mmCIF file with all atom_site columns, C-alpha atoms in Angstrom:
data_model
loop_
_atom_site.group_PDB
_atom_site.id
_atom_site.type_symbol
_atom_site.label_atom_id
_atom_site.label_alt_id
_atom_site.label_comp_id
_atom_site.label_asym_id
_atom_site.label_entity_id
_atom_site.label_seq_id
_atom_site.pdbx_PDB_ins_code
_atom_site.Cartn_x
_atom_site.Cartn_y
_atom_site.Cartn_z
_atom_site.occupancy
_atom_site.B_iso_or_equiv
_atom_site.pdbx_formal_charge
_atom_site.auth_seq_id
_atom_site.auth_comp_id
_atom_site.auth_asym_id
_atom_site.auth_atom_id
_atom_site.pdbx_PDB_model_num
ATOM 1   C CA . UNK A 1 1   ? 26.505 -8.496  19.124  1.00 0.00 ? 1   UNK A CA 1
ATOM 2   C CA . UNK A 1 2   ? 28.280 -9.713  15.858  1.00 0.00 ? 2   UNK A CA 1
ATOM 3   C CA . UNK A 1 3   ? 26.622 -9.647  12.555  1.00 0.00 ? 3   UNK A CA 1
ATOM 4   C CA . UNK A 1 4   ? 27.252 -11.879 9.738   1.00 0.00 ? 4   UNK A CA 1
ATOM 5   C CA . UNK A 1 5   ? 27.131 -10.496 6.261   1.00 0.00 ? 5   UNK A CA 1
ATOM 6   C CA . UNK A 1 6   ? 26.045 -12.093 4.920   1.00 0.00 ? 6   UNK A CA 1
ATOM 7   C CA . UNK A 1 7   ? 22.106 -9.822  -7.061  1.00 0.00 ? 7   UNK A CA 1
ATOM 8   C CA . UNK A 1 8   ? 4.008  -12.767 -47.512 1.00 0.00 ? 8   UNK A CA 1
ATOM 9   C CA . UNK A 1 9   ? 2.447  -9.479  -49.674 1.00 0.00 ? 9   UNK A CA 1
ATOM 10  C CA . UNK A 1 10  ? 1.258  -5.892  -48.907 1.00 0.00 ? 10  UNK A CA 1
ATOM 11  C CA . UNK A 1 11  ? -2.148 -6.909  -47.529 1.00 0.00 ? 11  UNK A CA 1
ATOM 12  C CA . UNK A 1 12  ? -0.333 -9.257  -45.534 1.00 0.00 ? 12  UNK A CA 1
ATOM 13  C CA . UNK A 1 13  ? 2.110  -6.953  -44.262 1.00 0.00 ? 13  UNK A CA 1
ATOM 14  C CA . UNK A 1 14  ? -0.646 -4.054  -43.662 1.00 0.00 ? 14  UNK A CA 1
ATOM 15  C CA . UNK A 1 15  ? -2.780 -6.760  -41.435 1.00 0.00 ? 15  UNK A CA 1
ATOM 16  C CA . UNK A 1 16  ? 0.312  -7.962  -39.250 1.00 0.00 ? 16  UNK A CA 1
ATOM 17  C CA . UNK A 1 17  ? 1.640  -4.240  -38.646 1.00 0.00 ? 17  UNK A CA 1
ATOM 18  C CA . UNK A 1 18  ? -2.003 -3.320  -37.721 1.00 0.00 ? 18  UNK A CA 1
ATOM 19  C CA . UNK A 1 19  ? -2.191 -6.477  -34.856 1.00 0.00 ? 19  UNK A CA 1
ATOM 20  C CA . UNK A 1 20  ? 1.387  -5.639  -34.029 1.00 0.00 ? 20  UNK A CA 1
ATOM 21  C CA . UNK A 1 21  ? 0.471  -1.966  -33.249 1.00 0.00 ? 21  UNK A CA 1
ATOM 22  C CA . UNK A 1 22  ? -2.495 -3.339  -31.466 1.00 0.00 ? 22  UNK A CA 1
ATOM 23  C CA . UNK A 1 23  ? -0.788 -5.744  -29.345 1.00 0.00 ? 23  UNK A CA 1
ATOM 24  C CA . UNK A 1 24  ? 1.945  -3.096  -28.149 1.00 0.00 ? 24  UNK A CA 1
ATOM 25  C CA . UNK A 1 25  ? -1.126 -1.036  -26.396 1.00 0.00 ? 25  UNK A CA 1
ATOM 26  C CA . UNK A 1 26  ? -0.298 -1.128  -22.927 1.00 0.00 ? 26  UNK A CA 1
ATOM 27  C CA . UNK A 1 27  ? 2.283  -2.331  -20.713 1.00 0.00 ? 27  UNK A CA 1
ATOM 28  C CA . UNK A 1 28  ? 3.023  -5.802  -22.402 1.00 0.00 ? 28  UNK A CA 1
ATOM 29  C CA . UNK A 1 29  ? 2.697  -8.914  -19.902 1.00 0.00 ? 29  UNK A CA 1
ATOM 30  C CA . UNK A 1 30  ? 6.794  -8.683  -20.516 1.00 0.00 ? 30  UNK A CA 1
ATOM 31  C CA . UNK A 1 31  ? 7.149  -5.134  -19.991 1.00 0.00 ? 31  UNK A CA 1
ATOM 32  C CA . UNK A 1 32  ? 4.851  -5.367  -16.594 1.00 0.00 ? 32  UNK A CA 1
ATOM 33  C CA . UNK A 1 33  ? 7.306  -8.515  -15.115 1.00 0.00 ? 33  UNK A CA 1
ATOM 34  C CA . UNK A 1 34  ? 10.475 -5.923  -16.280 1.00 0.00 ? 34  UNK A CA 1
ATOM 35  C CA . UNK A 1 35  ? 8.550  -3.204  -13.726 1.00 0.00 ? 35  UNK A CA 1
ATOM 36  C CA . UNK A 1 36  ? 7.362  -5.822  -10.757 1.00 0.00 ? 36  UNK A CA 1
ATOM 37  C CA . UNK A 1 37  ? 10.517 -7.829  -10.817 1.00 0.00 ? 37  UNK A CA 1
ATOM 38  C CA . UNK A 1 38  ? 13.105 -7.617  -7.546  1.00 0.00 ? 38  UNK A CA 1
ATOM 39  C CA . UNK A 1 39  ? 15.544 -9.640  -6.560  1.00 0.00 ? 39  UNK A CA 1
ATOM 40  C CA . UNK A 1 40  ? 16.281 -10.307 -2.908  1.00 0.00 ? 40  UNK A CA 1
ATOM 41  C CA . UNK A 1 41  ? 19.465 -11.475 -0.752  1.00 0.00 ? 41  UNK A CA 1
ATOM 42  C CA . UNK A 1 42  ? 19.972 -11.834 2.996   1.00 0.00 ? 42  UNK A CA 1
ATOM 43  C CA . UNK A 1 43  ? 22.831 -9.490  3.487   1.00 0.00 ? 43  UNK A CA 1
ATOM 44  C CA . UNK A 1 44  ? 23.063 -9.447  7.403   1.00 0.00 ? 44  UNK A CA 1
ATOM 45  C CA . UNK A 1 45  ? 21.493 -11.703 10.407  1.00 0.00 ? 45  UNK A CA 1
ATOM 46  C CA . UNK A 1 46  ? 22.679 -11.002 14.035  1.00 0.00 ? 46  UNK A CA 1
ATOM 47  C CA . UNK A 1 47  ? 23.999 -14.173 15.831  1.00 0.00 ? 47  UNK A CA 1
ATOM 48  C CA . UNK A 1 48  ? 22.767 -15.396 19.607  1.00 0.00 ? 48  UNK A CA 1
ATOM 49  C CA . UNK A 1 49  ? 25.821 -15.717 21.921  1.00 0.00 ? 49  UNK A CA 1
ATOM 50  C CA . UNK A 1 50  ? 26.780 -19.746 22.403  1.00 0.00 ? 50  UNK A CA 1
ATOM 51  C CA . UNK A 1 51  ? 25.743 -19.179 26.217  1.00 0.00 ? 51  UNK A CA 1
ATOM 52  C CA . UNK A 1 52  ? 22.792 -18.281 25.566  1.00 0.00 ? 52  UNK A CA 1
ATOM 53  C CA . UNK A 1 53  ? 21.047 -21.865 24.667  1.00 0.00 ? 53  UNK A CA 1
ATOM 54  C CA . UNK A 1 54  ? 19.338 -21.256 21.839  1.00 0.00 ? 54  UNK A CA 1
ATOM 55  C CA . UNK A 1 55  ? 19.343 -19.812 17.771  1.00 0.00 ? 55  UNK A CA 1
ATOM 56  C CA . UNK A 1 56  ? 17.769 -18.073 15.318  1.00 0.00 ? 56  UNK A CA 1
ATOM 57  C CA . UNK A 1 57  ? 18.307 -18.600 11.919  1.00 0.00 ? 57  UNK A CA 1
ATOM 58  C CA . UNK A 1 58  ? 16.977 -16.603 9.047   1.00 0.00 ? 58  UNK A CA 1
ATOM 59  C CA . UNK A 1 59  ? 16.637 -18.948 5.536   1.00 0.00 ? 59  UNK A CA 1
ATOM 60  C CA . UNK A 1 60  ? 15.925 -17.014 2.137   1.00 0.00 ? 60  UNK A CA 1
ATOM 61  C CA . UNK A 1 61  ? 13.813 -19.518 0.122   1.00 0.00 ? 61  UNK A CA 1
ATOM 62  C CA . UNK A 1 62  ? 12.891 -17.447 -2.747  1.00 0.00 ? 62  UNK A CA 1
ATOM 63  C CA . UNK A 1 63  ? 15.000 -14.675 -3.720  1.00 0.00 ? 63  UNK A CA 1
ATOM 64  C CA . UNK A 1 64  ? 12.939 -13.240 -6.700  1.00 0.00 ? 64  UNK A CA 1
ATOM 65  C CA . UNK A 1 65  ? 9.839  -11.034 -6.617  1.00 0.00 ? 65  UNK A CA 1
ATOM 66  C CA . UNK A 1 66  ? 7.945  -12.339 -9.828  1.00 0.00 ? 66  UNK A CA 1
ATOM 67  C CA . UNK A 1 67  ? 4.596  -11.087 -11.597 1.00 0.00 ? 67  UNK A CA 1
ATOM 68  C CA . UNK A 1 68  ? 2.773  -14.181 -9.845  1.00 0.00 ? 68  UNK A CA 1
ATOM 69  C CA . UNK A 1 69  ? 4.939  -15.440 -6.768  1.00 0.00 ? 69  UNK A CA 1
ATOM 70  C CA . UNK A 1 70  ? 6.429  -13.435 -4.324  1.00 0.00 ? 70  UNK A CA 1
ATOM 71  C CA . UNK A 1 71  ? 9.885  -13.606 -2.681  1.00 0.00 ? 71  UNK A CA 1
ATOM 72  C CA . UNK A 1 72  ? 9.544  -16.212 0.585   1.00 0.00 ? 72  UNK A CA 1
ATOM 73  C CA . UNK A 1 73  ? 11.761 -16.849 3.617   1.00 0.00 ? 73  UNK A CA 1
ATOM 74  C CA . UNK A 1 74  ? 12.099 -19.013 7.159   1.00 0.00 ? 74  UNK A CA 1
ATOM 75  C CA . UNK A 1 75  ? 12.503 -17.855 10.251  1.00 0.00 ? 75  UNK A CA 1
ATOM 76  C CA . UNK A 1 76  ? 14.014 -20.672 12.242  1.00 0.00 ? 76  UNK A CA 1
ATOM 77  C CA . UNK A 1 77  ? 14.247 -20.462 16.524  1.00 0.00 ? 77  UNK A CA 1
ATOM 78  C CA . UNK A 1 78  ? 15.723 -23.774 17.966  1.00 0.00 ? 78  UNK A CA 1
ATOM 79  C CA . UNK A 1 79  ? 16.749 -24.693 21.662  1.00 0.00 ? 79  UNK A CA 1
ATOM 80  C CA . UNK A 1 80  ? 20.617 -25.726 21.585  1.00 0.00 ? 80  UNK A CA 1
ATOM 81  C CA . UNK A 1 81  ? 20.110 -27.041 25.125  1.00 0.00 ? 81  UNK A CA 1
ATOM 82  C CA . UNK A 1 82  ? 18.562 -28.173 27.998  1.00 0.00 ? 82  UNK A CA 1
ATOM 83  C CA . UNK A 1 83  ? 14.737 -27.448 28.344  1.00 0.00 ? 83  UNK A CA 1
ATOM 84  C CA . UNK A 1 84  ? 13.726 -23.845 28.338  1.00 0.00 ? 84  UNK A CA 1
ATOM 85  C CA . UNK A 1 85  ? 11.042 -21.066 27.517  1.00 0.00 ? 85  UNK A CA 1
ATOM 86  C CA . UNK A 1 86  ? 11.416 -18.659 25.098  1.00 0.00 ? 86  UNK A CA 1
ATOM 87  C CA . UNK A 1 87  ? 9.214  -15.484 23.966  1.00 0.00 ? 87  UNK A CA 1
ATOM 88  C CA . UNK A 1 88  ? 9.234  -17.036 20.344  1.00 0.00 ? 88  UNK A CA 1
ATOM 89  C CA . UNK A 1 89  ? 6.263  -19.026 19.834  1.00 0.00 ? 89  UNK A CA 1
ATOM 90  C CA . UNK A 1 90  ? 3.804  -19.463 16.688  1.00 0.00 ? 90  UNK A CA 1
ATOM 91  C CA . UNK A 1 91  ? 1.168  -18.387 14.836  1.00 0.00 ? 91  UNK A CA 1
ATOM 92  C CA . UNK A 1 92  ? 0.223  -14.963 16.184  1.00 0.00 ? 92  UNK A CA 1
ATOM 93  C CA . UNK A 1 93  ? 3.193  -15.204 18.534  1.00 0.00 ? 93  UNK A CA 1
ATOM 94  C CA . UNK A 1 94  ? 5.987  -15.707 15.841  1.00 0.00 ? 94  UNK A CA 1
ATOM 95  C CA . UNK A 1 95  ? 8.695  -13.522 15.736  1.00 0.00 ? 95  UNK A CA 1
ATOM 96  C CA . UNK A 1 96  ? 7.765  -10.223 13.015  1.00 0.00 ? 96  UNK A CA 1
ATOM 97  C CA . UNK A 1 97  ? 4.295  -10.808 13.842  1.00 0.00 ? 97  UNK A CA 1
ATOM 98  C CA . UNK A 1 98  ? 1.168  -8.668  13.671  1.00 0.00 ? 98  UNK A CA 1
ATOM 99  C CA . UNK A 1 99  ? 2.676  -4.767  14.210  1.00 0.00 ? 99  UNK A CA 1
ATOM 100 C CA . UNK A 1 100 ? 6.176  -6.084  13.838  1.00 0.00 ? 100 UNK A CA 1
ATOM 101 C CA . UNK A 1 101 ? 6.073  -7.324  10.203  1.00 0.00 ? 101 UNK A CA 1
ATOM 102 C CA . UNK A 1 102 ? 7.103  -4.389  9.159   1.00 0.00 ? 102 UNK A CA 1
ATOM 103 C CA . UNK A 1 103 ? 10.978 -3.449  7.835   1.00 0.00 ? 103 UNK A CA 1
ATOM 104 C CA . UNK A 1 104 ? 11.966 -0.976  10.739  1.00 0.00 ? 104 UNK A CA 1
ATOM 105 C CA . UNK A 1 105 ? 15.123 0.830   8.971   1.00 0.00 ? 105 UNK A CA 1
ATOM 106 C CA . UNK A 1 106 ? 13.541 1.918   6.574   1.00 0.00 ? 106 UNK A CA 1
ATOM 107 C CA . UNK A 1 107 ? 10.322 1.306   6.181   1.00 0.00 ? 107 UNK A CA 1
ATOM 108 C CA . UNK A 1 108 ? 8.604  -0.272  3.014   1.00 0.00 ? 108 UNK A CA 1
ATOM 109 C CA . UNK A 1 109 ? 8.962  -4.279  3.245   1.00 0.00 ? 109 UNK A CA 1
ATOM 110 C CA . UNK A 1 110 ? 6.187  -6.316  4.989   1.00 0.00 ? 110 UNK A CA 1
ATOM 111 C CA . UNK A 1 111 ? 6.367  -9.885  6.550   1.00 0.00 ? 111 UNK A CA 1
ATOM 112 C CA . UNK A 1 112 ? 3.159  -11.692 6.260   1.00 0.00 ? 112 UNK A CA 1
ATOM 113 C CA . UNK A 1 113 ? 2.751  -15.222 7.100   1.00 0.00 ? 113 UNK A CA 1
ATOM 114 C CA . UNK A 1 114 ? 2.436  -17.413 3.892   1.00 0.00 ? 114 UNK A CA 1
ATOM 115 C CA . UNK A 1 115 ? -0.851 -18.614 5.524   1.00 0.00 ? 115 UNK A CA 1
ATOM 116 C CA . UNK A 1 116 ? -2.199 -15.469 5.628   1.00 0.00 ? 116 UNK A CA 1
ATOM 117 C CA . UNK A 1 117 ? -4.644 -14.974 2.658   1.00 0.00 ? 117 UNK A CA 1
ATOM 118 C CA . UNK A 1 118 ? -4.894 -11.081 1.425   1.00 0.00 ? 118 UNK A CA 1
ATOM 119 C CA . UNK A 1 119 ? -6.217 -8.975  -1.621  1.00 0.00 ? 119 UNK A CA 1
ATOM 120 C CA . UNK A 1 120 ? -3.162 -7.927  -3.630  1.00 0.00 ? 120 UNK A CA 1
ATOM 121 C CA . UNK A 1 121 ? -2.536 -5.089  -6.127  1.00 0.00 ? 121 UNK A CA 1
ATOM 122 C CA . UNK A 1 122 ? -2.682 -7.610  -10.158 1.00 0.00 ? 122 UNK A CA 1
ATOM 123 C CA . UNK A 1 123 ? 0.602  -7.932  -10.858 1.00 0.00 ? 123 UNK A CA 1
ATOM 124 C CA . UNK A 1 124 ? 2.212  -7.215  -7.674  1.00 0.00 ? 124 UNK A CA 1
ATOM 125 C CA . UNK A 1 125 ? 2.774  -7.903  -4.088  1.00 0.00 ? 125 UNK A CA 1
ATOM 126 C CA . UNK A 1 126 ? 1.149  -4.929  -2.487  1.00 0.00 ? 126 UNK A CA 1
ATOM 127 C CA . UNK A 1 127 ? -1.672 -5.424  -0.621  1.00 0.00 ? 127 UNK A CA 1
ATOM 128 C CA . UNK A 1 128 ? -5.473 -3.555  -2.211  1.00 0.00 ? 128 UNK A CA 1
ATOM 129 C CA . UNK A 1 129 ? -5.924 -1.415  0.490   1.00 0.00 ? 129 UNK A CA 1
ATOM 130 C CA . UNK A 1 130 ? -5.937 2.407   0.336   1.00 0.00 ? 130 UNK A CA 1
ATOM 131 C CA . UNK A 1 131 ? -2.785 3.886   1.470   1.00 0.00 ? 131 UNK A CA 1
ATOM 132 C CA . UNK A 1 132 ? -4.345 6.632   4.000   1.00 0.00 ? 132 UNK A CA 1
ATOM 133 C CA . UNK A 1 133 ? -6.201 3.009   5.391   1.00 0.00 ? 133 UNK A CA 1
ATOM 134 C CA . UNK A 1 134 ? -5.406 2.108   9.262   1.00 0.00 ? 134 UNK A CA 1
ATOM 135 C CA . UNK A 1 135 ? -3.809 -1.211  10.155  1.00 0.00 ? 135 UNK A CA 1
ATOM 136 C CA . UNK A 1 136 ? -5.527 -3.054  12.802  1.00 0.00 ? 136 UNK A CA 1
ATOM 137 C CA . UNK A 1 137 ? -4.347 -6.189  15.346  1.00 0.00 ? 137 UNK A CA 1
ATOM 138 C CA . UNK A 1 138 ? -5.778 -8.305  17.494  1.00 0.00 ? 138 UNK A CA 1
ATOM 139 C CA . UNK A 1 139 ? -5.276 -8.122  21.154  1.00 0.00 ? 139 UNK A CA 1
ATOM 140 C CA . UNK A 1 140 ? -3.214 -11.220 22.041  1.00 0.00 ? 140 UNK A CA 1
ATOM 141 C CA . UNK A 1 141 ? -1.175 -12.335 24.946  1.00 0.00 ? 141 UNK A CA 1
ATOM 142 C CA . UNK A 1 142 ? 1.853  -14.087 23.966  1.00 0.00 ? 142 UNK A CA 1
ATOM 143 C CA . UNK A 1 143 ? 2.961  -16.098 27.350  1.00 0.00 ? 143 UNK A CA 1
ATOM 144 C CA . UNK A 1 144 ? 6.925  -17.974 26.622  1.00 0.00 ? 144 UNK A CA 1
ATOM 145 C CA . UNK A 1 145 ? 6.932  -21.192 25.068  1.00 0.00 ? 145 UNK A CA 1
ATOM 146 C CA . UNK A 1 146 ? 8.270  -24.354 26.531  1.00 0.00 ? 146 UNK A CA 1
ATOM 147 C CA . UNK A 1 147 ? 10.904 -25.579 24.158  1.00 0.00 ? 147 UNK A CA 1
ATOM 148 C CA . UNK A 1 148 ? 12.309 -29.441 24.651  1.00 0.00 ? 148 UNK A CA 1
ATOM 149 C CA . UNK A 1 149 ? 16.210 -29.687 23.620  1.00 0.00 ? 149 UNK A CA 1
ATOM 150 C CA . UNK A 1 150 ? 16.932 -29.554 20.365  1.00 0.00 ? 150 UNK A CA 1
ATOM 151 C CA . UNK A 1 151 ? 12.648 -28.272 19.591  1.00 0.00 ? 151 UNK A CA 1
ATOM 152 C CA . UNK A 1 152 ? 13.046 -25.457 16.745  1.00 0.00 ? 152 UNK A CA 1
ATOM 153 C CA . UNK A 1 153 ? 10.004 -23.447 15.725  1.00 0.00 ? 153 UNK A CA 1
ATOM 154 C CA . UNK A 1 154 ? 9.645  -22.552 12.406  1.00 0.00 ? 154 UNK A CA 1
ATOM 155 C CA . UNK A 1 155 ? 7.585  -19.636 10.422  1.00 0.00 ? 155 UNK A CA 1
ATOM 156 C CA . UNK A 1 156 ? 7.771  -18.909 6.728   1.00 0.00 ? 156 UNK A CA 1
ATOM 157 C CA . UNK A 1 157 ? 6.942  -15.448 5.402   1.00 0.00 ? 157 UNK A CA 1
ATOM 158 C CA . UNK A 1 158 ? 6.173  -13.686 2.381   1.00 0.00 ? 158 UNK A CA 1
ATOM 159 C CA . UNK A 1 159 ? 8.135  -10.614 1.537   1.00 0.00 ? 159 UNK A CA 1
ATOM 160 C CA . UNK A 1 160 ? 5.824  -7.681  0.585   1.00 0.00 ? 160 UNK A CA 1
ATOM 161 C CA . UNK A 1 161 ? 5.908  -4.227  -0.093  1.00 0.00 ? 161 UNK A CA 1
ATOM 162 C CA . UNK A 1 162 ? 4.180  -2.197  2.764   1.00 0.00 ? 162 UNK A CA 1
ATOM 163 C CA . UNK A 1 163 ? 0.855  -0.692  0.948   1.00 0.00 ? 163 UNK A CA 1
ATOM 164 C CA . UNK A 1 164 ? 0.952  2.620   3.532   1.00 0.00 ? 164 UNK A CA 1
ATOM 165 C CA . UNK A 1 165 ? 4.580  3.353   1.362   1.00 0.00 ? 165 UNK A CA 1
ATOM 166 C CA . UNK A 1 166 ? 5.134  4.900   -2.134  1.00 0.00 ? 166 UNK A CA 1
ATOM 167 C CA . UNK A 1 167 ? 7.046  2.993   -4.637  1.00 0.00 ? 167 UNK A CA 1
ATOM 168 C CA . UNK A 1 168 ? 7.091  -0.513  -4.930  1.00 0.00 ? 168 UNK A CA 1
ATOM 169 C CA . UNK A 1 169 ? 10.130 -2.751  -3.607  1.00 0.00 ? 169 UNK A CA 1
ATOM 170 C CA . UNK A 1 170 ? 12.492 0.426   -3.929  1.00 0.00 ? 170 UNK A CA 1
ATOM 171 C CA . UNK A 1 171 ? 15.718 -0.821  -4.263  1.00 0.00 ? 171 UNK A CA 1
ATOM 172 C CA . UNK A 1 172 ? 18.046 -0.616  -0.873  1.00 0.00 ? 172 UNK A CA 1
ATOM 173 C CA . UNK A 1 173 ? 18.337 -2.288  2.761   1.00 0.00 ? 173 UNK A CA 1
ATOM 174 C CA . UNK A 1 174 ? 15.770 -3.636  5.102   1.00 0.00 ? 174 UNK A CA 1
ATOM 175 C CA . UNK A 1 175 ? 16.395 -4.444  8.140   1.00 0.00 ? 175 UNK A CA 1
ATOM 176 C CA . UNK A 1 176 ? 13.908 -5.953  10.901  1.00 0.00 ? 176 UNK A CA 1
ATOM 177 C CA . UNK A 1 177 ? 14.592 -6.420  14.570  1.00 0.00 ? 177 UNK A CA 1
ATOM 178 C CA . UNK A 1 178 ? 12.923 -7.570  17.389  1.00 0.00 ? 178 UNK A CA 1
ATOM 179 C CA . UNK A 1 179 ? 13.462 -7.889  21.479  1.00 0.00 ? 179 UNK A CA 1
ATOM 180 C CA . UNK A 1 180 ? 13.774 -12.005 22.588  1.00 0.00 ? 180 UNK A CA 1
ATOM 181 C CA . UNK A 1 181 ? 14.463 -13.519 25.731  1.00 0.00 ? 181 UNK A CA 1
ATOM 182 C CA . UNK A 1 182 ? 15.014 -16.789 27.282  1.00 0.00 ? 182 UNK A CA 1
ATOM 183 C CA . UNK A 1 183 ? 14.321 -18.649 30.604  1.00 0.00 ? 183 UNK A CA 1
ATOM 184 C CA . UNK A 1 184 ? 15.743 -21.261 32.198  1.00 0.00 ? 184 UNK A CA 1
ATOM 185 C CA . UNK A 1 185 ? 12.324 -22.575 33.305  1.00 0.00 ? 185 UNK A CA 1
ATOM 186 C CA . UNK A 1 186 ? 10.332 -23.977 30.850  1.00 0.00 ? 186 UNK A CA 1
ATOM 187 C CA . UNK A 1 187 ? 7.549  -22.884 32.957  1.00 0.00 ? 187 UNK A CA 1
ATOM 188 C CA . UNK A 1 188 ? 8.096  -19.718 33.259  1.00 0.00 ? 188 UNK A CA 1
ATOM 189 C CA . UNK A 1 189 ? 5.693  -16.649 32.583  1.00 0.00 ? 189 UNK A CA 1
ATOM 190 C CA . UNK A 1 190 ? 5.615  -13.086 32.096  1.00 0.00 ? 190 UNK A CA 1
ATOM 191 C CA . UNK A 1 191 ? 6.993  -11.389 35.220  1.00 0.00 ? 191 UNK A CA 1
ATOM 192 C CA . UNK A 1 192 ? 9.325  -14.097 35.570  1.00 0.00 ? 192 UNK A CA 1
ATOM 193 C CA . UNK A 1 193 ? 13.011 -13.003 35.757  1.00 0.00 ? 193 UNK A CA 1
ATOM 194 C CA . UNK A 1 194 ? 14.299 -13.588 32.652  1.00 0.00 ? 194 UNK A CA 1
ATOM 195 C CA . UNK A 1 195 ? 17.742 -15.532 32.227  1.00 0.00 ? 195 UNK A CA 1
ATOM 196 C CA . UNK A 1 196 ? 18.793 -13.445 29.037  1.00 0.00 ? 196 UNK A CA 1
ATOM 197 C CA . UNK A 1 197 ? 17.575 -10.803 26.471  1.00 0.00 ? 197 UNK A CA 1
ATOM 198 C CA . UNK A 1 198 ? 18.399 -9.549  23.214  1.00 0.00 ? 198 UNK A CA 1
ATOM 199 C CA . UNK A 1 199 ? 17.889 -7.325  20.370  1.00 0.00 ? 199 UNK A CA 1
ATOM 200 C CA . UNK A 1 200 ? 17.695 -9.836  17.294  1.00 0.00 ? 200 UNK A CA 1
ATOM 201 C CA . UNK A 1 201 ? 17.278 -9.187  13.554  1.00 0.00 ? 201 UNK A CA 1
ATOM 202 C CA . UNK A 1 202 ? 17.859 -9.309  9.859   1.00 0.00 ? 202 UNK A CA 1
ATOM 203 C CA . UNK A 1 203 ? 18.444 -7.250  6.853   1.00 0.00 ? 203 UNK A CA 1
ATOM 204 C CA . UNK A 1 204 ? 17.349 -7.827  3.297   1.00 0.00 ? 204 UNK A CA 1
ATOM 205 C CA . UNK A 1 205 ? 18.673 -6.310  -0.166  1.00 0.00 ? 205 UNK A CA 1
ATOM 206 C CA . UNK A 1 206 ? 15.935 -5.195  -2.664  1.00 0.00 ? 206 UNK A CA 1
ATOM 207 C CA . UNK A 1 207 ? 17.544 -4.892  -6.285  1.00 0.00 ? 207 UNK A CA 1
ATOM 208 C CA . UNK A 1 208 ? 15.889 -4.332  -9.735  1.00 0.00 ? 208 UNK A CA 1
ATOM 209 C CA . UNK A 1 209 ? 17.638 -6.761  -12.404 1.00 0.00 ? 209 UNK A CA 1
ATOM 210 C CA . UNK A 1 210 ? 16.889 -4.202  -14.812 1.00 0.00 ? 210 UNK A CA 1
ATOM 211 C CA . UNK A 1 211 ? 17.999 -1.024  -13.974 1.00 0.00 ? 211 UNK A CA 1
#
């Protein structure tokens, strides 16, 4: 599999020192974007062999992790050919979904659908949750999908940083991967032979502008 690689007087001056010393208690709304801020960049995404039918195509469509929006990107699965199922569908069945939103080497990043609505940490994109706290799925079957030539299948995610790890957007490589396969019949169903299979995935670069 190839990879493509993808940064006035002394009154005055005794009431404006006091408010200045007052306004400099606590991490300053300046100071706390300095310690939140990341910046992102898709450094790697595996490519699907031509004969395989079909792509995958991961789209970074915000690259900075801000005080008050986090860093966003596309996951994009599209038949190149004639009509087929493929193990990508939607929703709960998207590619990174449920247990697989994690960053698998190493662990700390977390895909979550930007339709998902969760408690966050102020100031950062770190789900409220104690850290010793148990994740939990639902139990749901996710039969191939029936894609018509030239169909894609599109999820956007928001990148953020796994609340069960220390730090916060530590600086470094992500990479997630996941198993996908392909049939020939758009009909097809679990059990069904499958006409190819392969390990696909990404990598993102966390990087702190100011350090």
């Amino acid at each position: 599999m190839q990879r493509r690689a993808l940064l006035t007087g002394s009154a005055a001056a005794l009431v404006a020192g006091v408010a200045g010393c007052l306004g400099e208690i606590g991490p300053t709304s300046s100071a706390r974007a300095k310690n939140t801020e990341r910046e992102l960049a898709l450094v790697e995404q595996d490519s699907v062999p031509d004969e395989y039918g079909f792509s995958i195509e991961t789209t970074l469509l915000e690259e900075t992790v801000a005080e008050d929006s986090p860093a966003r990107l596309e996951v994009r699965t599209t038949n190149e050919g004639d009509e087929r199922a493929l193990s990508v569908g939607e929703a709960g069945c998207s590619l990174f979904n449920r247990s697989r939103g994690g960053s698998d080497d190493p662990e700390g990043l977390w895909l979550y659908r930007h339709t998902d609505h969760l408690e966050r940490v102020d100031g950062r994109w770190v789900e409220d949750r104690d850290a010793e706290e148990g994740r939990a799925f639902t139990t749901q079957g996710c039969p191939p999908r029936a894609y018509d030539p030239g169909e894609s299948v599109v999820t956007e995610y928001e990148v953020w940083h796994d609340f069960q790890v220390e730090g916060y957007f530590q600086p470094g490589t992500y990479r997630w991967s996941q198993r996908v396969s392909g049939w020939d019949d758009p009909d097809a169903r679990w059990g069904t032979d499958k006409a190819v299979s392969l390990e696909w995935g990404f990598a993102l670069r966390v990087s702190n502008p100011d350090s």
